[in-house]
Short mmCIF file of C-alpha atoms in Angstrom, two decimals:
data_model
loop_
_atom_site.label_atom_id
_atom_site.label_comp_id
_atom_site.label_asym_id
_atom_site.label_seq_id
_atom_site.Cartn_x
_atom_site.Cartn_y
_atom_site.Cartn_z
CA MET R 1 -20.55 24.46 10.49
CA VAL R 2 -21.65 22.67 7.30
CA ARG R 3 -18.22 23.28 5.75
CA VAL R 4 -16.49 21.90 8.87
CA LEU R 5 -18.62 18.75 8.89
CA LEU R 6 -18.03 18.24 5.17
CA SER R 7 -14.28 18.61 5.66
CA LEU R 8 -14.34 16.00 8.44
CA LEU R 9 -16.16 13.57 6.14
CA LEU R 10 -13.71 14.20 3.33
CA VAL R 11 -10.74 13.33 5.55
CA ALA R 12 -12.05 9.77 5.56
CA TRP R 13 -13.47 9.73 2.03
CA PRO R 14 -11.71 7.70 -0.66
CA ALA R 15 -10.50 9.76 -3.59
CA PHE R 16 -7.67 11.91 -4.80
CA GLY R 17 -7.85 14.77 -2.29
CA THR R 18 -10.15 17.77 -2.56
CA ILE R 19 -9.15 19.52 0.67
CA ASP R 20 -5.80 20.42 2.20
CA THR R 21 -5.92 18.56 5.49
CA GLY R 22 -6.04 15.02 6.87
CA GLY R 23 -3.22 13.94 4.57
CA GLN R 24 -4.91 15.35 1.47
CA HIS R 25 -3.21 18.02 -0.62
CA ARG R 26 -5.93 19.07 -3.06
CA GLU R 27 -4.74 16.39 -5.46
CA HIS R 28 -7.73 16.77 -7.83
CA GLU R 29 -7.11 20.49 -8.17
CA ARG R 30 -3.42 20.02 -8.81
CA ILE R 31 -3.95 17.26 -11.39
CA THR R 32 -6.46 19.42 -13.24
CA ARG R 33 -4.16 22.44 -13.24
CA ALA R 34 -1.17 20.40 -14.40
CA ALA R 35 -3.26 18.95 -17.22
CA LEU R 36 -5.21 21.94 -18.52
CA ALA R 37 -4.11 25.28 -17.07
CA CYS R 38 -2.41 27.80 -19.35
CA THR R 39 0.41 28.01 -16.79
CA SER R 40 1.25 24.30 -17.06
CA SER R 41 4.81 23.86 -18.27
CA THR R 42 4.05 20.36 -19.55
CA SER R 43 0.70 20.95 -21.23
CA ARG R 44 0.69 20.09 -24.91
CA GLU R 45 -2.93 21.13 -25.24
CA PRO R 46 -3.52 23.81 -27.88
CA VAL R 47 -6.47 25.11 -25.87
CA CYS R 48 -5.87 25.79 -22.17
CA PHE R 49 -7.92 27.38 -19.39
CA GLU R 50 -7.17 30.93 -18.29
CA PRO R 51 -6.62 31.64 -14.56
CA ALA R 52 -10.07 32.70 -13.32
CA THR R 53 -11.83 29.99 -15.32
CA MET R 54 -9.32 27.40 -14.12
CA ASN R 55 -10.03 28.50 -10.55
CA TYR R 56 -13.62 27.43 -11.03
CA LEU R 57 -12.87 24.21 -12.92
CA ALA R 58 -10.13 22.99 -10.55
CA GLY R 59 -11.04 24.74 -7.30
CA HIS R 60 -8.98 27.08 -5.17
CA ASP R 61 -8.51 27.97 -1.52
CA ARG R 62 -11.61 26.54 0.20
CA GLU R 63 -13.62 26.21 -2.97
CA PHE R 64 -13.97 22.68 -4.34
CA GLY R 65 -14.41 23.76 -7.94
CA ALA R 66 -16.19 21.70 -10.57
CA VAL R 67 -13.73 18.82 -10.36
CA GLY R 68 -14.28 18.56 -6.61
CA ALA R 69 -18.08 18.71 -6.80
CA PRO R 70 -18.63 14.92 -6.48
CA ASP R 71 -16.96 15.07 -3.07
CA SER R 72 -19.70 17.44 -1.91
CA ASP R 73 -22.85 15.65 -3.06
CA GLU R 74 -21.90 12.26 -4.57
CA MET R 75 -19.71 10.91 -1.81
CA ALA R 76 -21.90 7.84 -1.30
CA ASP R 77 -22.16 6.96 -4.99
CA PRO R 78 -19.44 4.46 -5.98
CA ALA R 79 -20.13 5.10 -9.68
CA ALA R 80 -18.92 8.70 -9.30
CA HIS R 81 -15.53 7.45 -8.05
CA CYS R 82 -15.14 4.10 -9.88
CA ASP R 83 -15.27 2.04 -6.67
CA ASN R 84 -16.53 -1.53 -6.03
CA ALA R 85 -15.40 -3.02 -9.37
CA ASP R 86 -13.13 -5.40 -7.43
CA TYR R 87 -12.20 -8.88 -8.57
CA LEU R 88 -9.40 -11.38 -8.09
CA SER R 89 -9.08 -14.60 -10.05
CA GLY R 90 -9.77 -17.75 -8.10
CA SER R 91 -12.18 -18.04 -5.19
CA TYR R 92 -13.48 -14.51 -4.60
CA PRO R 93 -16.64 -13.14 -2.91
CA GLN R 94 -17.66 -11.07 -5.95
CA SER R 95 -17.99 -12.51 -9.45
CA HIS R 96 -16.14 -11.10 -12.41
CA GLU R 97 -19.48 -10.29 -14.05
CA THR R 98 -20.57 -8.20 -11.05
CA ALA R 99 -17.26 -6.36 -11.07
CA VAL R 100 -17.67 -5.54 -14.77
CA VAL R 101 -21.18 -4.22 -14.08
CA ALA R 102 -19.76 -1.91 -11.39
CA LEU R 103 -17.13 -0.61 -13.82
CA THR R 104 -19.77 -0.12 -16.51
CA ASP R 105 -21.91 1.82 -14.02
CA CYS R 106 -18.96 4.14 -13.42
CA VAL R 107 -18.34 4.73 -17.12
CA GLU R 108 -22.03 5.36 -17.81
CA HIS R 109 -22.25 7.75 -14.85
CA LEU R 110 -19.32 9.76 -16.19
CA ARG R 111 -20.73 9.65 -19.72
CA ALA R 112 -23.96 11.19 -18.41
CA ASP R 113 -21.96 14.08 -16.90
CA PHE R 114 -19.95 14.45 -20.11
CA ARG R 115 -23.07 14.58 -22.28
CA ARG R 116 -24.81 16.97 -19.90
CA GLY R 117 -21.88 19.32 -20.38
CA LEU R 118 -22.14 19.08 -24.17
CA GLU R 119 -25.87 19.81 -23.96
CA SER R 120 -25.42 22.79 -21.63
CA ALA R 121 -22.96 24.37 -24.07
CA LYS R 122 -25.73 25.15 -26.57
CA ASP R 123 -26.76 28.20 -24.51
CA LEU R 124 -23.30 29.79 -24.65
CA LEU R 125 -24.13 31.34 -28.05
CA ASP R 126 -27.12 33.10 -29.55
CA ASP R 127 -28.76 32.29 -32.88
CA GLN R 128 -26.12 34.34 -34.71
CA GLY R 129 -23.29 32.41 -33.08
CA GLU R 130 -22.25 35.22 -30.74
CA VAL R 131 -21.48 34.63 -27.07
CA VAL R 132 -24.30 35.57 -24.72
CA ALA R 133 -22.79 37.84 -22.08
CA ALA R 134 -25.12 36.72 -19.28
CA GLU R 135 -24.35 33.06 -20.01
CA VAL R 136 -20.55 33.31 -20.01
CA THR R 137 -19.87 35.64 -17.11
CA ALA R 138 -18.12 34.15 -14.08
CA SER R 139 -19.00 36.98 -11.72
CA PRO R 140 -20.09 36.02 -9.16
CA GLU R 141 -18.05 32.82 -9.19
CA CYS R 142 -19.91 29.72 -10.30
CA ASN R 143 -21.12 27.32 -7.61
CA PRO R 144 -20.60 23.68 -8.69
CA ARG R 145 -22.86 22.43 -5.89
CA GLU R 146 -25.82 24.17 -7.53
CA ARG R 147 -26.78 21.61 -10.15
CA GLU R 148 -29.35 24.04 -11.53
CA GLU R 149 -26.77 26.81 -12.04
CA SER R 150 -28.42 28.93 -14.72
CA ARG R 151 -25.31 30.28 -16.49
CA ALA R 152 -24.33 28.07 -19.41
CA LYS R 153 -20.57 28.36 -18.83
CA CYS R 154 -20.97 27.38 -15.18
CA ALA R 155 -23.26 24.45 -15.99
CA THR R 156 -21.03 23.16 -18.80
CA LEU R 157 -17.83 23.26 -16.74
CA GLU R 158 -19.60 21.79 -13.70
CA ALA R 159 -20.66 18.75 -15.71
CA PHE R 160 -17.27 18.39 -17.36
CA GLY R 161 -15.51 18.77 -13.99
CA ARG R 162 -17.56 15.95 -12.50
CA ALA R 163 -16.51 13.70 -15.37
CA LEU R 164 -12.88 14.68 -14.77
CA HIS R 165 -13.19 13.77 -11.09
CA GLY R 166 -14.29 10.24 -11.94
CA VAL R 167 -11.68 9.56 -14.59
CA GLN R 168 -8.94 10.84 -12.29
CA ASP R 169 -10.18 8.59 -9.49
CA PHE R 170 -10.04 5.65 -11.91
CA TYR R 171 -6.23 5.84 -11.85
CA SER R 172 -6.03 6.09 -8.08
CA HIS R 173 -8.72 3.54 -7.24
CA SER R 174 -7.80 0.87 -9.79
CA ASN R 175 -4.72 -1.18 -10.64
CA TRP R 176 -4.64 0.15 -14.23
CA ALA R 177 -1.40 2.12 -13.80
CA ASP R 178 0.26 0.54 -10.76
CA ARG R 179 2.34 -2.47 -9.71
CA ALA R 180 1.86 -5.02 -6.94
CA ASP R 181 4.32 -5.16 -4.05
CA PRO R 182 6.91 -7.71 -5.31
CA SER R 183 7.90 -8.60 -1.73
CA ARG R 184 4.47 -10.07 -0.91
CA PRO R 185 2.26 -12.72 -2.51
CA ILE R 186 -0.64 -11.67 -4.71
CA GLY R 187 -3.90 -11.61 -2.79
CA ASP R 188 -6.74 -9.37 -1.70
CA ASP R 189 -4.26 -7.30 0.34
CA ASN R 190 -1.82 -7.08 -2.60
CA PRO R 191 -3.73 -7.32 -5.90
CA PRO R 192 -1.88 -7.57 -9.20
CA GLY R 193 -0.94 -4.36 -11.00
CA LEU R 194 -1.40 -3.81 -14.73
CA HIS R 195 1.13 -0.95 -15.02
CA ARG R 196 -0.51 0.58 -18.08
CA PRO R 197 -0.33 4.24 -19.14
CA GLY R 198 -3.19 6.64 -19.57
CA PRO R 199 -5.41 7.38 -21.30
CA SER R 200 -7.39 4.17 -20.92
CA PRO R 201 -9.67 2.75 -23.61
CA LEU R 202 -12.09 1.90 -20.80
CA LEU R 203 -12.85 5.60 -20.35
CA ASP R 204 -14.17 6.50 -23.80
CA LEU R 205 -16.85 8.95 -22.62
CA LEU R 206 -17.54 10.17 -26.15
CA GLY R 207 -18.53 6.64 -27.20
CA VAL R 208 -21.61 4.61 -26.44
CA THR R 209 -20.23 1.25 -25.33
CA ALA R 210 -17.55 0.25 -22.86
CA GLY R 211 -14.96 -2.32 -23.86
CA PRO R 212 -14.22 -5.25 -21.55
CA PRO R 213 -11.53 -4.67 -18.91
CA PRO R 214 -8.37 -6.80 -18.79
CA ALA R 215 -8.78 -10.07 -16.90
CA ASP R 216 -6.84 -8.87 -13.83
CA PHE R 217 -8.36 -5.39 -13.70
CA THR R 218 -9.75 -4.33 -10.34
CA THR R 219 -10.78 -1.31 -8.34
CA GLY R 220 -11.30 -1.36 -4.58
CA CYS R 221 -14.32 -2.18 -2.45
CA TYR R 222 -15.21 0.73 -0.19
CA VAL R 223 -17.11 1.05 3.09
CA LEU R 224 -16.70 3.74 5.72
CA GLN R 225 -14.59 1.33 7.80
CA ASP R 226 -11.99 1.21 5.05
CA GLN R 227 -9.16 -1.09 6.10
CA VAL R 228 -7.00 -4.10 5.32
CA PRO R 229 -8.28 -6.77 5.68
CA GLY R 230 -11.74 -5.70 4.57
CA ALA R 231 -14.64 -5.25 6.96
CA GLY R 232 -18.41 -5.53 6.50
CA VAL R 233 -19.42 -6.14 2.90
CA CYS R 234 -15.77 -5.73 1.92
CA GLN R 235 -14.63 -8.69 4.02
CA LEU R 236 -12.20 -10.94 2.07
CA ARG R 237 -12.32 -8.46 -0.83
CA ILE R 238 -9.75 -6.07 -2.32
CA THR R 239 -10.42 -2.84 -0.45
CA HIS R 240 -9.92 0.76 -1.32
CA ALA R 241 -7.43 0.91 1.55
CA ALA R 242 -5.32 -1.80 -0.09
CA LEU R 243 -5.34 -0.29 -3.57
CA ASN R 244 -5.69 3.49 -3.51
CA LYS R 245 -2.98 5.97 -4.43
CA ASP R 246 -4.97 9.02 -3.33
CA LYS R 247 -2.49 11.07 -1.36
CA GLY R 248 0.80 12.78 -2.07
CA LEU R 249 2.31 16.01 -3.31
CA ILE R 250 1.68 17.13 -6.90
CA ASP R 251 3.24 20.15 -8.55
CA PRO R 252 0.30 21.98 -10.19
CA VAL R 253 2.51 23.28 -13.01
CA SER R 254 4.76 20.36 -13.93
CA GLY R 255 2.58 17.53 -12.62
CA ARG R 256 5.55 16.01 -10.78
CA ALA R 257 4.28 13.67 -8.04
CA THR R 258 6.27 13.01 -4.86
CA GLU R 259 5.89 11.90 -1.23
CA PRO R 260 3.14 9.28 -1.70
CA GLY R 261 0.95 8.99 1.36
CA THR R 262 -0.67 5.54 1.02
CA PRO R 263 0.86 2.04 1.21
CA ARG R 264 0.01 1.14 -2.41
CA GLY R 265 1.21 4.54 -3.57
CA GLN R 266 4.57 3.92 -1.94
CA VAL R 267 5.23 0.74 -3.95
CA ALA R 268 7.61 1.46 -6.85
CA ASP R 269 6.41 4.63 -8.63
CA ASN R 270 2.73 3.86 -8.14
CA PHE R 271 1.64 7.30 -6.96
CA ALA R 272 3.55 9.08 -9.71
CA ASP R 273 2.22 6.65 -12.32
CA ALA R 274 -1.38 7.15 -11.15
CA VAL R 275 -0.97 10.93 -11.32
CA ALA R 276 0.62 10.75 -14.78
CA GLY R 277 -2.27 8.58 -15.97
CA ALA R 278 -4.84 10.98 -14.51
CA ILE R 279 -3.17 13.97 -16.19
CA ALA R 280 -3.03 12.22 -19.56
CA GLU R 281 -6.64 11.15 -19.16
CA SER R 282 -7.81 14.67 -18.26
CA ARG R 283 -6.18 16.02 -21.42
CA ARG R 284 -7.78 13.28 -23.51
CA GLN R 285 -11.23 14.03 -22.07
CA TRP R 286 -10.84 17.73 -22.89
CA ARG R 287 -9.85 16.86 -26.47
CA ASP R 288 -12.84 14.54 -26.72
CA PHE R 289 -15.12 17.20 -25.25
CA ARG R 290 -14.04 19.63 -27.97
CA THR R 291 -14.66 16.92 -30.57
CA GLY R 292 -18.11 16.37 -29.08
CA LEU R 293 -18.90 20.07 -29.40
CA THR R 294 -17.84 20.05 -33.06
CA ASP R 295 -19.93 16.95 -33.79
CA ARG R 296 -23.01 18.55 -32.25
CA TYR R 297 -22.75 22.19 -33.25
CA GLY R 298 -20.35 22.39 -36.19
CA ALA R 299 -16.78 23.65 -36.30
CA ASP R 300 -17.50 27.40 -36.24
CA ARG R 301 -19.87 27.40 -33.28
CA ALA R 302 -17.77 24.81 -31.43
CA SER R 303 -14.67 26.97 -31.79
CA ARG R 304 -16.48 29.92 -30.23
CA MET R 305 -17.89 27.68 -27.47
CA VAL R 306 -14.42 26.44 -26.58
CA CYS R 307 -13.20 30.03 -26.46
CA ALA R 308 -16.07 30.97 -24.13
CA LEU R 309 -15.35 28.00 -21.87
CA THR R 310 -11.63 28.70 -21.54
CA HIS R 311 -11.31 32.49 -21.58
CA ASP R 312 -11.82 34.76 -18.60
CA ASP R 313 -13.39 37.52 -20.75
CA PRO R 314 -15.38 35.67 -23.43
CA GLU R 315 -17.57 38.65 -24.27
CA ASN R 316 -14.57 40.52 -25.65
CA ASP R 317 -12.32 37.61 -26.65
CA CYS R 318 -14.74 35.24 -28.37
CA HIS R 319 -16.97 37.22 -30.74
CA GLY R 320 -17.51 35.80 -34.19
CA PRO R 321 -15.99 37.16 -37.39
CA ARG R 322 -17.38 40.65 -37.67
CA VAL R 323 -16.99 43.18 -40.45
CA PRO R 324 -15.55 46.35 -38.89
CA ARG R 325 -17.99 49.25 -38.62
CA ALA R 326 -15.86 51.45 -40.88
CA VAL R 327 -15.93 48.78 -43.57
CA VAL R 328 -19.72 48.46 -43.29
CA ILE R 329 -20.11 52.24 -43.67
CA GLY R 330 -17.71 52.31 -46.59
CA MET R 331 -19.54 49.50 -48.36
CA ALA R 332 -22.86 51.27 -47.85
CA LEU R 333 -21.48 54.53 -49.27
CA ALA R 334 -19.98 52.71 -52.24
CA ALA R 335 -23.26 50.94 -52.93
CA GLY R 336 -25.08 54.26 -52.74
CA ALA R 337 -22.65 55.86 -55.16
CA VAL R 338 -23.15 53.03 -57.66
CA LEU R 339 -26.92 53.34 -57.44
CA PHE R 340 -26.72 57.11 -57.89
CA TRP R 341 -24.47 56.67 -60.95
CA LEU R 342 -26.83 54.10 -62.48
CA ALA R 343 -29.84 56.34 -61.89
CA ARG R 344 -28.13 59.32 -63.60
CA ARG R 345 -27.07 57.12 -66.50
CA ARG R 346 -30.64 55.94 -67.05
CA ARG R 347 -31.91 59.53 -67.05
CA SER R 348 -29.31 60.65 -69.56
CA SER R 349 -29.86 57.80 -72.01
#
């Protein structure tokens, strides 16, 4: 019953899709797979996620995965989805300063998830730099809705997945990558588009400060009665309904985006451009996450952490440089022979 009620809420919730009904097609999962899975034909990432681990990060079947976690317990938090940073030059109900604060709140929220992931990674390895079997196992499958998940791999990917969710929503919920409808005048029902590629300098989660957005940057105002023109507190404002590019078909291997399912997504190549931006951004965040691990833990430990986070069998795939047992025995025998020779030499001299 809880799953059914959650699914009904998600049908109306504003974001790239997490479920496969109500017009959604698991868009978050498919973006994440196209960006970071080892099966992606377009991935240029040197470090990709193996199948079982990707299942947890991206979700599968009825499981939300780490990237879908904010749609289970942060649905009412606009900072988790980069909503409510709406502004239009001229006479507008919300000031530009307030819109910038809302965008900053989003970036700081995602930075907190990003940093929590970096912190959780410390428990992947023991004091000798070896993976800890109990911390890297994915059996049983991790549960991203358990924020106190005790396994380090689960906790690290859960935090990173939440950050991915927000940065992907940024491209759907804002005008960063899209264009306005050229057949209609610019207004709250047809805000300007910036048509910029990803990744965006506004989403530097490894940094400590957020740069100012372009003058015409906007996301959408969201209330449950999401419509054009806006209702309630979103009256006379740019709404999520007017701006989002949440729905459509995405090939999880190539990332090709087709059949946009929202009005703004159907303008020009807006849906495809939003998906391309989200894929590029997801790859950038994974590169930055690896950099963050290196900065915190050093190159050797970070390399083993990345292996543990991406491999399905870290215990066997990600051990540190070990001297083979035969070599250890041989070295011990050689050392013993030398000592024996030296002892005999001393006795004979």
